[in-house]
Tab-separated table of C-alpha atoms and ligand atoms in Angstrom:
chain	number	residue	atom	x	y	z
A	503	MET	CA	8.556	-61.648	-85.750
A	504	PHE	CA	9.815	-65.308	-84.317
A	505	GLN	CA	11.956	-65.545	-81.046
A	506	ARG	CA	14.075	-68.485	-81.793
A	507	ILE	CA	15.407	-69.906	-85.505
A	508	LEU	CA	17.436	-73.148	-85.939
A	509	VAL	CA	19.713	-73.107	-88.461
A	510	ALA	CA	19.364	-76.302	-90.525
A	511	ASN	CA	22.954	-76.463	-92.295
A	512	ARG	CA	26.414	-75.692	-91.865
A	513	GLY	CA	30.174	-73.798	-92.366
A	514	GLU	CA	29.449	-70.348	-93.902
A	515	ILE	CA	25.566	-70.576	-94.823
A	516	ALA	CA	25.149	-70.819	-91.165
A	517	LEU	CA	27.806	-69.200	-89.789
A	518	ARG	CA	24.824	-66.042	-92.675
A	519	ILE	CA	22.012	-66.663	-90.636
A	520	LEU	CA	23.408	-67.062	-86.987
A	521	ARG	CA	24.655	-63.294	-88.064
A	522	ALA	CA	21.140	-61.826	-89.829
A	523	CYS	CA	19.507	-63.682	-86.806
A	524	ARG	CA	21.846	-61.813	-84.278
A	525	GLU	CA	21.602	-58.370	-85.331
A	526	MET	CA	17.602	-59.270	-86.062
A	527	GLY	CA	17.154	-59.976	-81.802
A	528	ILE	CA	16.615	-63.765	-82.667
A	529	GLU	CA	17.497	-66.273	-79.957
A	530	THR	CA	19.484	-69.593	-81.969
A	531	VAL	CA	19.780	-72.700	-82.297
A	532	ALA	CA	22.301	-74.992	-84.855
A	533	VAL	CA	22.461	-77.955	-85.044
A	534	PHE	CA	25.829	-79.518	-86.164
A	535	SER	CA	27.713	-83.114	-87.236
A	536	GLU	CA	30.474	-84.846	-85.603
A	537	ALA	CA	32.568	-83.390	-88.484
A	538	ASP	CA	31.782	-80.386	-88.121
A	539	ARG	CA	31.984	-80.400	-83.822
A	540	GLY	CA	34.488	-77.153	-82.243
A	541	ALA	CA	33.867	-74.910	-85.240
A	542	ALA	CA	33.728	-71.191	-83.948
A	543	TYR	CA	31.204	-69.939	-86.325
A	544	LEU	CA	28.842	-72.713	-83.895
A	545	GLU	CA	29.936	-70.375	-80.629
A	546	LEU	CA	27.164	-68.127	-82.347
A	547	ALA	CA	24.662	-69.373	-81.513
A	548	ASP	CA	22.746	-69.341	-78.277
A	549	GLU	CA	22.449	-73.016	-78.180
A	550	THR	CA	23.982	-76.227	-80.050
A	551	TYR	CA	22.749	-79.949	-80.815
A	552	CYS	CA	25.283	-83.117	-82.551
A	553	ILE	CA	22.793	-83.979	-85.427
A	554	GLY	CA	24.733	-87.635	-86.197
A	555	PRO	CA	27.924	-88.580	-87.397
A	556	PRO	CA	29.902	-87.121	-90.821
A	557	LYS	CA	28.246	-88.268	-93.753
A	558	PRO	CA	25.222	-85.668	-94.890
A	559	ALA	CA	22.725	-89.321	-95.147
A	560	ASP	CA	23.378	-89.292	-90.950
A	561	SER	CA	23.523	-85.612	-89.782
A	562	TYR	CA	21.930	-82.638	-92.200
A	563	LEU	CA	19.569	-84.359	-94.342
A	564	ARG	CA	18.166	-86.647	-91.597
A	565	ILE	CA	14.675	-84.689	-90.366
A	566	ASP	CA	13.060	-86.521	-87.865
A	567	ARG	CA	16.707	-85.464	-86.190
A	568	ILE	CA	16.538	-81.797	-87.891
A	569	ILE	CA	13.125	-82.332	-85.968
A	570	SER	CA	14.252	-83.176	-82.630
A	571	ALA	CA	16.392	-80.541	-82.619
A	572	ALA	CA	13.721	-77.949	-83.456
A	573	GLU	CA	11.638	-79.261	-80.603
A	574	ILE	CA	13.724	-79.644	-77.901
A	575	GLY	CA	15.317	-76.476	-78.467
A	576	ASN	CA	11.969	-74.530	-79.216
A	577	VAL	CA	11.762	-73.164	-81.565
A	578	GLN	CA	9.134	-71.056	-84.220
A	579	ALA	CA	10.817	-71.895	-87.440
A	580	ILE	CA	13.618	-73.249	-89.279
A	581	HIS	CA	15.683	-71.975	-92.143
A	582	PRO	CA	17.284	-74.531	-94.411
A	583	GLY	CA	20.594	-72.538	-96.321
A	584	TYR	CA	21.504	-74.058	-99.309
A	585	GLY	CA	21.802	-77.558	-100.212
A	586	PHE	CA	21.211	-80.754	-97.592
A	587	LEU	CA	17.548	-80.378	-96.810
A	588	ALA	CA	16.902	-76.535	-98.614
A	589	GLU	CA	14.675	-77.976	-101.767
A	590	ASN	CA	13.150	-80.820	-99.964
A	591	ALA	CA	9.031	-80.576	-100.231
A	592	HIS	CA	8.813	-83.131	-97.661
A	593	PHE	CA	10.684	-81.099	-95.504
A	594	ALA	CA	9.269	-78.383	-95.761
A	595	ASP	CA	5.511	-80.040	-95.305
A	596	VAL	CA	6.750	-82.173	-91.688
A	597	CYS	CA	8.282	-78.642	-90.411
A	598	ARG	CA	4.670	-77.415	-91.091
A	599	SER	CA	2.761	-79.677	-90.087
A	600	CYS	CA	5.138	-79.741	-87.007
A	601	ASN	CA	3.756	-76.416	-86.504
A	602	ILE	CA	7.465	-74.846	-87.727
A	603	GLU	CA	7.843	-72.483	-90.051
A	604	PHE	CA	9.889	-73.644	-93.032
A	605	ILE	CA	11.587	-70.175	-94.389
A	606	GLY	CA	11.676	-71.416	-97.973
A	607	PRO	CA	8.108	-71.279	-100.469
A	608	THR	CA	5.209	-73.354	-99.982
A	609	THR	CA	5.790	-76.723	-99.799
A	610	GLU	CA	3.101	-76.828	-103.313
A	611	SER	CA	5.420	-74.715	-104.712
A	612	MET	CA	8.589	-76.274	-104.914
A	613	GLN	CA	6.476	-79.378	-105.774
A	614	LEU	CA	5.375	-78.012	-108.496
A	615	LEU	CA	8.686	-75.846	-109.891
A	616	GLY	CA	11.214	-79.221	-108.978
A	617	ASP	CA	9.929	-80.288	-110.993
A	618	LYS	CA	11.478	-79.185	-114.217
A	619	ASN	CA	8.961	-80.415	-117.636
A	620	SER	CA	5.466	-78.621	-114.864
A	621	ALA	CA	7.468	-75.295	-114.382
A	622	ARG	CA	8.927	-75.692	-117.661
A	623	GLN	CA	4.666	-75.484	-118.488
A	624	ILE	CA	4.007	-73.049	-116.664
A	625	ALA	CA	6.452	-70.899	-118.263
A	626	LYS	CA	4.960	-71.355	-121.211
A	627	GLN	CA	1.164	-70.320	-120.274
A	628	VAL	CA	2.501	-66.929	-119.286
A	629	GLY	CA	4.576	-66.090	-122.405
A	630	VAL	CA	8.051	-66.721	-120.794
A	631	PRO	CA	9.906	-68.233	-123.324
A	632	VAL	CA	11.268	-72.260	-122.731
A	633	VAL	CA	13.921	-73.867	-125.074
A	634	PRO	CA	12.205	-75.099	-127.864
A	635	GLY	CA	11.419	-78.807	-127.474
A	636	SER	CA	9.017	-80.976	-126.122
A	637	GLU	CA	5.598	-80.333	-125.479
A	638	GLY	CA	5.598	-83.097	-122.376
A	639	LEU	CA	7.170	-85.643	-121.543
A	640	VAL	CA	8.766	-88.043	-123.572
A	641	ARG	CA	7.647	-90.905	-123.716
A	642	ASN	CA	10.384	-93.037	-125.602
A	643	GLU	CA	12.442	-93.185	-128.261
A	644	ALA	CA	10.273	-92.996	-130.514
A	645	GLU	CA	9.021	-90.282	-128.966
A	646	ALA	CA	12.244	-88.186	-128.979
A	647	VAL	CA	13.377	-89.264	-132.727
A	648	ARG	CA	10.106	-87.830	-133.677
A	649	ILE	CA	10.420	-85.001	-131.547
A	650	ALA	CA	14.330	-84.067	-132.598
A	651	HIS	CA	13.653	-84.392	-136.379
A	652	GLN	CA	10.699	-81.629	-135.662
A	653	ILE	CA	13.411	-79.061	-133.841
A	654	GLY	CA	16.504	-80.044	-134.998
A	655	PHE	CA	19.533	-82.036	-133.791
A	656	PRO	CA	21.657	-81.864	-130.884
A	657	VAL	CA	19.139	-82.152	-128.326
A	658	LEU	CA	19.477	-82.281	-124.822
A	659	ILE	CA	18.142	-85.430	-122.570
A	660	LYS	CA	17.107	-83.898	-119.815
A	661	ALA	CA	15.377	-85.555	-116.263
A	662	ALA	CA	11.460	-83.268	-115.503
A	663	ALA	CA	13.020	-84.713	-111.547
A	664	GLY	CA	16.662	-83.277	-112.168
A	665	GLY	CA	18.117	-80.253	-112.330
A	666	GLY	CA	22.113	-78.601	-111.798
A	667	GLY	CA	23.020	-80.378	-114.981
A	668	ARG	CA	22.322	-83.770	-113.423
A	669	GLY	CA	20.662	-86.545	-115.493
A	670	MET	CA	21.326	-84.084	-118.315
A	671	ARG	CA	22.566	-86.539	-121.883
A	672	LEU	CA	23.525	-84.819	-125.385
A	673	ALA	CA	22.232	-86.883	-129.236
A	674	LEU	CA	23.775	-85.689	-132.152
A	675	ASN	CA	21.753	-87.721	-134.384
A	676	ASP	CA	19.659	-90.198	-134.337
A	677	LEU	CA	21.935	-93.336	-133.101
A	678	SER	CA	23.527	-91.208	-130.624
A	679	LEU	CA	19.712	-90.781	-129.641
A	680	LYS	CA	18.513	-94.212	-128.706
A	681	SER	CA	20.917	-94.999	-126.256
A	682	ALA	CA	21.502	-91.559	-124.539
A	683	PHE	CA	17.297	-91.621	-124.359
A	684	GLN	CA	17.909	-94.840	-122.914
A	685	GLN	CA	20.760	-94.293	-120.834
A	686	ALA	CA	19.254	-91.091	-118.799
A	687	GLN	CA	16.569	-93.085	-117.881
A	688	ALA	CA	17.714	-95.479	-116.506
A	689	GLU	CA	19.969	-92.442	-114.632
A	690	ALA	CA	17.326	-90.689	-113.358
A	691	GLU	CA	15.431	-93.770	-112.889
A	692	ALA	CA	18.459	-94.717	-110.121
A	693	ALA	CA	19.616	-90.946	-109.139
A	694	PHE	CA	16.117	-89.230	-108.784
A	695	GLY	CA	13.193	-92.689	-108.751
A	696	SER	CA	11.886	-91.307	-111.719
A	697	GLY	CA	12.793	-91.647	-115.111
A	698	GLU	CA	10.849	-88.958	-116.454
A	699	LEU	CA	12.257	-87.188	-119.123
A	700	TYR	CA	11.331	-84.950	-121.697
A	701	ILE	CA	13.465	-83.017	-124.718
A	702	GLU	CA	14.828	-79.721	-126.024
A	703	LYS	CA	16.996	-77.973	-128.190
A	704	TYR	CA	20.310	-77.818	-126.834
A	705	ILE	CA	21.865	-74.680	-127.283
A	706	GLU	CA	25.203	-73.720	-127.568
A	707	HIS	CA	27.796	-71.641	-125.895
A	708	PRO	CA	26.030	-70.089	-123.960
A	709	ARG	CA	25.958	-67.707	-121.150
A	710	HIS	CA	24.345	-68.982	-117.610
A	711	VAL	CA	21.952	-65.125	-116.125
A	712	GLU	CA	19.898	-65.663	-112.893
A	713	VAL	CA	17.363	-63.562	-111.673
A	714	GLN	CA	17.132	-63.039	-108.006
A	715	ILE	CA	13.080	-62.924	-106.920
A	716	LEU	CA	11.329	-62.173	-103.308
A	717	GLY	CA	7.881	-62.884	-103.427
A	718	ASP	CA	5.330	-62.352	-99.743
A	719	ASN	CA	2.390	-64.919	-98.894
A	720	TYR	CA	0.276	-61.316	-99.803
A	721	GLY	CA	1.722	-62.445	-103.582
A	722	ASN	CA	3.788	-59.917	-104.300
A	723	VAL	CA	6.568	-60.506	-106.424
A	724	VAL	CA	9.730	-58.749	-107.274
A	725	HIS	CA	12.696	-58.562	-108.746
A	726	LEU	CA	16.592	-57.694	-107.746
A	727	TRP	CA	17.670	-57.702	-111.113
A	728	GLU	CA	19.671	-60.731	-112.818
A	729	ARG	CA	23.107	-62.689	-111.763
A	730	ASP	CA	25.753	-63.530	-114.311
A	731	CYS	CA	27.034	-66.674	-113.775
A	732	THR	CA	28.185	-67.615	-117.319
A	733	ILE	CA	32.083	-68.692	-115.226
A	734	GLN	CA	31.653	-72.312	-114.097
A	735	ARG	CA	32.985	-75.558	-114.667
A	736	ARG	CA	31.362	-78.987	-114.706
A	737	HIS	CA	28.491	-76.834	-113.286
A	738	GLN	CA	30.248	-75.211	-110.116
A	739	LYS	CA	29.682	-71.856	-110.270
A	740	LEU	CA	33.681	-69.689	-109.595
A	741	ILE	CA	32.862	-66.374	-110.326
A	742	GLU	CA	29.525	-64.593	-110.176
A	743	GLU	CA	29.052	-61.432	-111.067
A	744	SER	CA	25.402	-58.605	-111.273
A	745	PRO	CA	25.130	-57.252	-113.137
A	746	SER	CA	25.645	-59.206	-115.948
A	747	PRO	CA	28.452	-57.857	-118.464
A	748	VAL	CA	26.765	-57.494	-121.488
A	749	LEU	CA	22.860	-57.768	-121.635
A	750	ARG	CA	21.532	-55.398	-124.058
A	751	PRO	CA	18.755	-52.433	-121.341
A	752	GLU	CA	15.635	-53.633	-123.147
A	753	VAL	CA	16.859	-57.679	-122.677
A	754	ARG	CA	17.581	-57.701	-119.192
A	755	GLN	CA	13.955	-55.666	-118.085
A	756	ALA	CA	12.417	-58.379	-119.898
A	757	ILE	CA	14.527	-61.427	-118.432
A	758	CYS	CA	13.667	-60.367	-114.569
A	759	GLN	CA	10.563	-58.962	-115.802
A	760	ALA	CA	9.367	-62.659	-116.940
A	761	ALA	CA	11.089	-64.193	-113.879
A	762	VAL	CA	8.801	-62.470	-111.854
A	763	ARG	CA	5.620	-63.343	-114.635
A	764	LEU	CA	6.799	-66.994	-114.048
A	765	ALA	CA	6.930	-66.464	-109.852
A	766	LYS	CA	3.671	-65.352	-110.198
A	767	ALA	CA	2.525	-68.095	-111.991
A	768	ALA	CA	3.510	-70.419	-109.216
A	769	GLY	CA	2.379	-68.691	-106.283
A	770	TYR	CA	5.822	-68.333	-105.095
A	771	THR	CA	7.009	-66.840	-101.844
A	772	ASN	CA	9.974	-66.219	-100.002
A	773	ALA	CA	13.767	-65.662	-102.237
A	774	GLY	CA	14.011	-68.100	-105.265
A	775	THR	CA	15.808	-67.696	-108.879
A	776	VAL	CA	14.951	-68.103	-111.565
A	777	GLU	CA	18.164	-69.063	-114.658
A	778	PHE	CA	17.512	-68.573	-117.666
A	779	LEU	CA	20.097	-69.504	-120.502
A	780	VAL	CA	20.886	-66.750	-123.080
A	781	ASP	CA	22.458	-67.215	-126.845
A	782	LYS	CA	24.160	-64.761	-128.542
A	783	ASP	CA	21.518	-62.908	-129.776
A	784	GLN	CA	20.374	-62.628	-125.916
A	785	ASN	CA	17.826	-64.161	-126.362
A	786	PHE	CA	17.278	-65.848	-123.307
A	787	TYR	CA	15.058	-68.981	-122.587
A	788	PHE	CA	14.068	-70.291	-118.792
A	789	ILE	CA	15.564	-73.151	-117.636
A	790	GLU	CA	14.810	-73.621	-114.362
A	791	VAL	CA	13.918	-72.348	-110.651
A	792	ASN	CA	15.720	-72.648	-107.477
A	793	ALA	CA	13.541	-72.686	-104.811
A	794	ARG	CA	15.985	-71.414	-101.940
A	795	ILE	CA	18.497	-69.017	-101.334
A	796	GLN	CA	21.920	-69.102	-103.506
A	797	VAL	CA	25.545	-69.173	-102.614
A	798	GLU	CA	26.010	-66.698	-104.971
A	799	HIS	CA	23.000	-64.216	-103.027
A	800	PRO	CA	25.709	-61.757	-101.582
A	801	VAL	CA	26.258	-59.862	-105.470
A	802	THR	CA	23.195	-59.412	-105.394
A	803	GLU	CA	22.573	-58.095	-101.551
A	804	MET	CA	25.463	-55.550	-102.898
A	805	VAL	CA	23.933	-53.997	-106.096
A	806	THR	CA	20.357	-53.649	-104.109
A	807	GLY	CA	21.600	-53.132	-100.933
A	808	ILE	CA	19.523	-55.221	-99.440
A	809	ASP	CA	20.150	-58.053	-96.771
A	810	LEU	CA	18.418	-61.247	-97.889
A	811	ILE	CA	19.134	-63.504	-95.427
A	812	LYS	CA	16.634	-60.882	-93.778
A	813	ALA	CA	14.406	-60.668	-95.867
A	814	GLN	CA	13.775	-64.661	-96.287
A	815	ILE	CA	13.690	-64.418	-92.007
A	816	ARG	CA	10.598	-61.815	-91.788
A	817	ILE	CA	8.890	-63.109	-95.147
A	818	ALA	CA	8.215	-66.034	-93.808
A	819	ALA	CA	7.053	-64.226	-90.477
A	820	GLY	CA	3.782	-63.041	-92.727
A	821	GLU	CA	5.621	-59.548	-93.419
A	822	PRO	CA	4.433	-58.176	-97.129
A	823	LEU	CA	7.288	-56.924	-98.671
A	824	PRO	CA	8.847	-53.290	-98.197
A	825	PHE	CA	9.436	-52.107	-101.442
A	826	ARG	CA	7.801	-52.094	-104.602
A	827	GLN	CA	9.249	-52.720	-107.423
A	828	GLU	CA	10.514	-49.167	-108.534
A	829	ASP	CA	12.042	-48.845	-105.270
A	830	ILE	CA	14.800	-51.371	-105.550
A	831	PRO	CA	17.691	-50.296	-107.011
A	832	HIS	CA	20.753	-51.090	-108.215
A	833	ARG	CA	23.920	-49.529	-108.081
A	834	GLY	CA	27.436	-49.693	-108.848
A	835	VAL	CA	29.043	-53.808	-109.801
A	836	ALA	CA	29.693	-56.560	-107.327
A	837	ILE	CA	31.578	-59.484	-107.771
A	838	GLU	CA	31.841	-63.079	-106.307
A	839	CYS	CA	34.795	-65.613	-105.795
A	840	ARG	CA	33.710	-69.099	-104.376
A	841	ILE	CA	37.093	-69.454	-103.022
A	842	ASN	CA	37.410	-73.543	-102.781
A	843	ALA	CA	40.243	-76.193	-100.869
A	844	GLU	CA	40.421	-77.637	-104.559
A	845	ASP	CA	43.282	-78.008	-106.409
A	846	PRO	CA	43.217	-77.138	-110.012
A	847	LYS	CA	46.217	-78.695	-111.239
A	848	ARG	CA	44.757	-81.549	-109.957
A	849	ASN	CA	41.458	-81.516	-111.868
A	850	PHE	CA	40.790	-79.485	-108.798
A	851	ARG	CA	40.780	-82.494	-106.733
A	852	PRO	CA	39.665	-81.594	-102.919
A	853	SER	CA	41.926	-80.893	-100.809
A	854	PRO	CA	41.207	-80.426	-96.985
A	855	GLY	CA	43.104	-80.170	-93.769
A	856	LYS	CA	44.380	-77.815	-91.771
A	857	ILE	CA	44.537	-74.038	-93.209
A	858	GLU	CA	47.689	-73.040	-91.110
A	859	GLN	CA	47.968	-69.389	-92.038
A	860	LEU	CA	44.774	-66.898	-93.276
A	861	ILE	CA	45.165	-63.525	-93.606
A	862	VAL	CA	41.851	-61.582	-95.064
A	863	PRO	CA	41.382	-59.020	-97.464
A	864	GLY	CA	39.162	-55.406	-96.179
A	865	GLY	CA	39.248	-52.438	-97.708
A	866	PHE	CA	37.072	-49.945	-99.528
A	867	GLY	CA	34.172	-52.761	-101.575
A	868	VAL	CA	35.087	-56.229	-99.346
A	869	ARG	CA	33.183	-58.467	-98.304
A	870	PHE	CA	34.855	-62.071	-96.948
A	871	ASP	CA	32.284	-64.532	-96.477
A	872	SER	CA	33.865	-67.578	-94.672
A	873	HIS	CA	33.246	-69.805	-91.730
A	874	ALA	CA	37.136	-70.217	-92.175
A	875	HIS	CA	40.095	-69.341	-89.933
A	876	ALA	CA	43.223	-70.021	-88.906
A	877	GLY	CA	43.347	-73.217	-87.717
A	878	TYR	CA	40.280	-74.553	-88.596
A	879	THR	CA	40.131	-77.531	-90.354
A	880	VAL	CA	37.976	-78.014	-93.857
A	881	PRO	CA	36.950	-81.772	-93.444
A	882	PRO	CA	36.824	-83.721	-96.065
A	883	HIS	CA	32.336	-85.183	-95.518
A	884	TYR	CA	31.719	-81.748	-97.620
A	885	ASP	CA	32.180	-79.219	-100.862
A	886	SER	CA	34.878	-77.669	-100.689
A	887	MET	CA	34.641	-74.153	-100.662
A	888	ILE	CA	35.480	-71.920	-97.413
A	889	GLY	CA	34.457	-68.899	-98.635
A	890	LYS	CA	33.367	-66.172	-100.911
A	891	LEU	CA	35.187	-62.602	-102.132
A	892	ILE	CA	33.169	-60.330	-102.839
A	893	VAL	CA	33.526	-56.511	-103.881
A	894	HIS	CA	31.339	-54.192	-104.720
A	895	GLN	CA	32.196	-50.576	-107.077
A	896	PRO	CA	31.008	-47.931	-109.331
A	897	THR	CA	32.371	-50.251	-112.212
A	898	ARG	CA	33.185	-53.499	-113.700
A	899	GLN	CA	36.615	-51.729	-114.545
A	900	GLU	CA	37.913	-51.449	-110.945
A	901	ALA	CA	35.231	-54.778	-109.066
A	902	ILE	CA	38.628	-56.832	-111.423
A	903	ALA	CA	40.701	-54.782	-110.455
A	904	CYS	CA	39.549	-54.696	-106.647
A	905	MET	CA	39.170	-58.305	-106.735
A	906	ARG	CA	42.579	-58.754	-108.195
A	907	ARG	CA	43.454	-56.405	-105.443
A	908	ALA	CA	42.146	-58.663	-102.682
A	909	LEU	CA	42.627	-61.520	-103.777
A	910	GLN	CA	46.596	-61.117	-103.415
A	911	GLU	CA	45.769	-59.880	-100.310
A	912	LEU	CA	44.195	-63.330	-99.660
A	913	ARG	CA	46.346	-65.319	-98.042
A	914	ILE	CA	45.219	-69.524	-97.506
A	915	GLN	CA	48.684	-71.571	-95.857
A	916	GLY	CA	48.283	-75.175	-94.656
A	917	VAL	CA	45.017	-76.095	-97.490
A	918	THR	CA	45.842	-76.208	-101.584
A	919	THR	CA	42.750	-73.340	-103.128
A	920	THR	CA	40.923	-71.891	-106.678
A	921	VAL	CA	42.766	-68.462	-105.732
A	922	PRO	CA	45.535	-68.540	-108.498
A	923	LEU	CA	42.797	-69.963	-111.211
A	924	TYR	CA	41.116	-66.314	-110.217
A	925	GLN	CA	44.093	-64.377	-110.931
A	926	GLU	CA	44.342	-65.554	-114.102
A	927	ILE	CA	40.790	-65.913	-114.671
A	928	LEU	CA	40.228	-62.008	-113.999
A	929	ALA	CA	43.475	-60.885	-116.348
A	930	HIS	CA	42.277	-63.345	-118.785
A	931	PRO	CA	41.144	-60.545	-121.892
A	932	ALA	CA	38.025	-62.892	-122.508
A	933	PHE	CA	36.626	-62.040	-119.216
A	934	VAL	CA	37.652	-58.721	-119.290
A	935	SER	CA	34.948	-58.040	-122.291
A	936	GLY	CA	32.888	-60.256	-121.270
A	937	GLN	CA	32.880	-62.651	-124.241
A	938	VAL	CA	32.831	-65.784	-122.156
A	939	ASP	CA	29.925	-69.034	-122.712
A	940	THR	CA	30.372	-71.572	-120.181
A	941	THR	CA	33.079	-73.295	-121.489
A	942	PHE	CA	35.663	-70.512	-121.173
A	943	VAL	CA	36.710	-72.017	-117.773
A	944	GLU	CA	37.223	-76.444	-119.196
A	945	ARG	CA	38.500	-74.698	-122.444
A	946	THR	CA	40.588	-72.032	-121.536
A	947	TRP	CA	42.385	-74.281	-118.632
A	948	PRO	CA	41.720	-78.050	-119.784
A	949	SER	CA	42.106	-80.430	-117.670
A	950	GLU	CA	41.679	-84.270	-117.536
B	2237	MV4	C1	20.864	-76.647	-121.475
B	2237	MV4	C2	22.332	-76.306	-122.037
B	2237	MV4	C3	21.822	-75.459	-123.294
B	2237	MV4	N1	20.107	-76.235	-124.060
B	2237	MV4	N2	20.431	-76.883	-122.102
B	2237	MV4	C4	22.389	-76.791	-117.189
B	2237	MV4	C5	22.741	-76.851	-115.798
B	2237	MV4	C6	21.327	-77.319	-116.088
B	2237	MV4	N3	20.585	-75.815	-115.103
B	2237	MV4	C7	20.871	-76.639	-117.422
B	2237	MV4	N4	21.771	-76.613	-118.343
B	2237	MV4	C8	22.190	-75.881	-119.709
B	2237	MV4	N5	20.432	-76.599	-119.772
B	2237	MV4	C9	19.976	-76.543	-123.498
B	2237	MV4	N6	18.753	-77.178	-123.889
B	2237	MV4	C10	23.511	-76.346	-121.568
B	2237	MV4	C11	23.045	-76.118	-120.277
B	2237	MV4	C12	24.460	-76.046	-119.585
B	2237	MV4	C13	24.899	-75.306	-118.232
B	2237	MV4	C14	24.056	-74.283	-118.227
B	2237	MV4	C15	23.983	-73.193	-117.136
B	2237	MV4	C16	25.738	-72.639	-117.005
B	2237	MV4	C17	26.337	-73.780	-117.477
B	2237	MV4	C18	25.754	-74.828	-117.722
B	2237	MV4	C19	26.904	-75.778	-118.255
B	2237	MV4	C20	27.300	-77.547	-118.977
B	2237	MV4	C21	25.846	-77.285	-119.898
């Protein structure tokens, strides 16, 4: 096992990783930007190094500075968390060439799955359903028109190098397809340095269901069931839950097994998430793989009892998975609300600043993962998530009641938060009955 790990991230996920390391008897090195200097969670690390100015491009994205801290701190491994360098295959490569284990998948499977078009091809090869669309990349407008006529409008043009909704364009007819194709190409070229595009049929009113997987270095892959992340706004997830409130048992089995087949085919190791769209008839379609730990991982931890951060570290250290698929339970219902310092009444504008008061909820089945505290100043340079409130209860009805109670107890003063919006969502009949799609929040609480 590793003796010392560097945490290449900040905020709640840095704290989450520091906590796991402490419990495992692993020493830690934390890095911080000038905006995070003095943050309380950094005191939980054995050593800390400043890696530069507040802007991510000058600090948390600086491979050279992070590797320098790792060398000086004499660590054997780096945990990247999520965001920043977590899915950067070049960073994983540099770590390993410096003889530092990158706690995540191999460079090869990151590259294979990071390209959405090649991920789609692998899925097809192993019988994982994909959205009807182009065989491979689409070179020009004429080809795009031909494919759109085959599969039928509306279609979505997606960037092979994109993901998470970036670089997508909807086309309703020939005319809009031509301009959408050019816009998507220019945008993808500018954003990702690659203008490669593919086309999919547009699935209307889908749910977003994702499957957590773990793979070890010996070819074993298991799934840890699904999370339903349908409650989101502009590609930002707001509420996640497990199990999905709607999937029929046979669909649930099929989607989880499909995720495992895909991971095995890609030689996937460590923790990852396979994302699917689910249509109104519960047909499911693979869309992309997230090759990292995710914000919403606690939902899966609560229902399975498996600590995903510890699992990541053990896998990276070369340990085989300690459980078989049939030993992975799913107990009860877990729900997570992302608490953001944003103003839902002002188009979710970030609300950074000093938290004057913070009262954290507790009690049976309540978990609050956060680096925030009274007196903490939320810096304006990073995403505005200040914590995650997670509940675990025997039934969904009880989980919703528990979350509403916990949100009432949660008191945050000094910054505006998304808490009042969550109270409205949790009280909404459509959410309570599970009858929602990915447009629910934007339709029900429209803002500019
Ligand atoms: C789609 C889609 C409909 N049809 N693909 C958005 C994020 C990225 N992972 C893929 N996304 C979508 N792909 C087809 N063929 C609708 C979305 C989508 C979406 C997906 C999941 C959760 C929220 C979403 C919000 C808008 C669009």
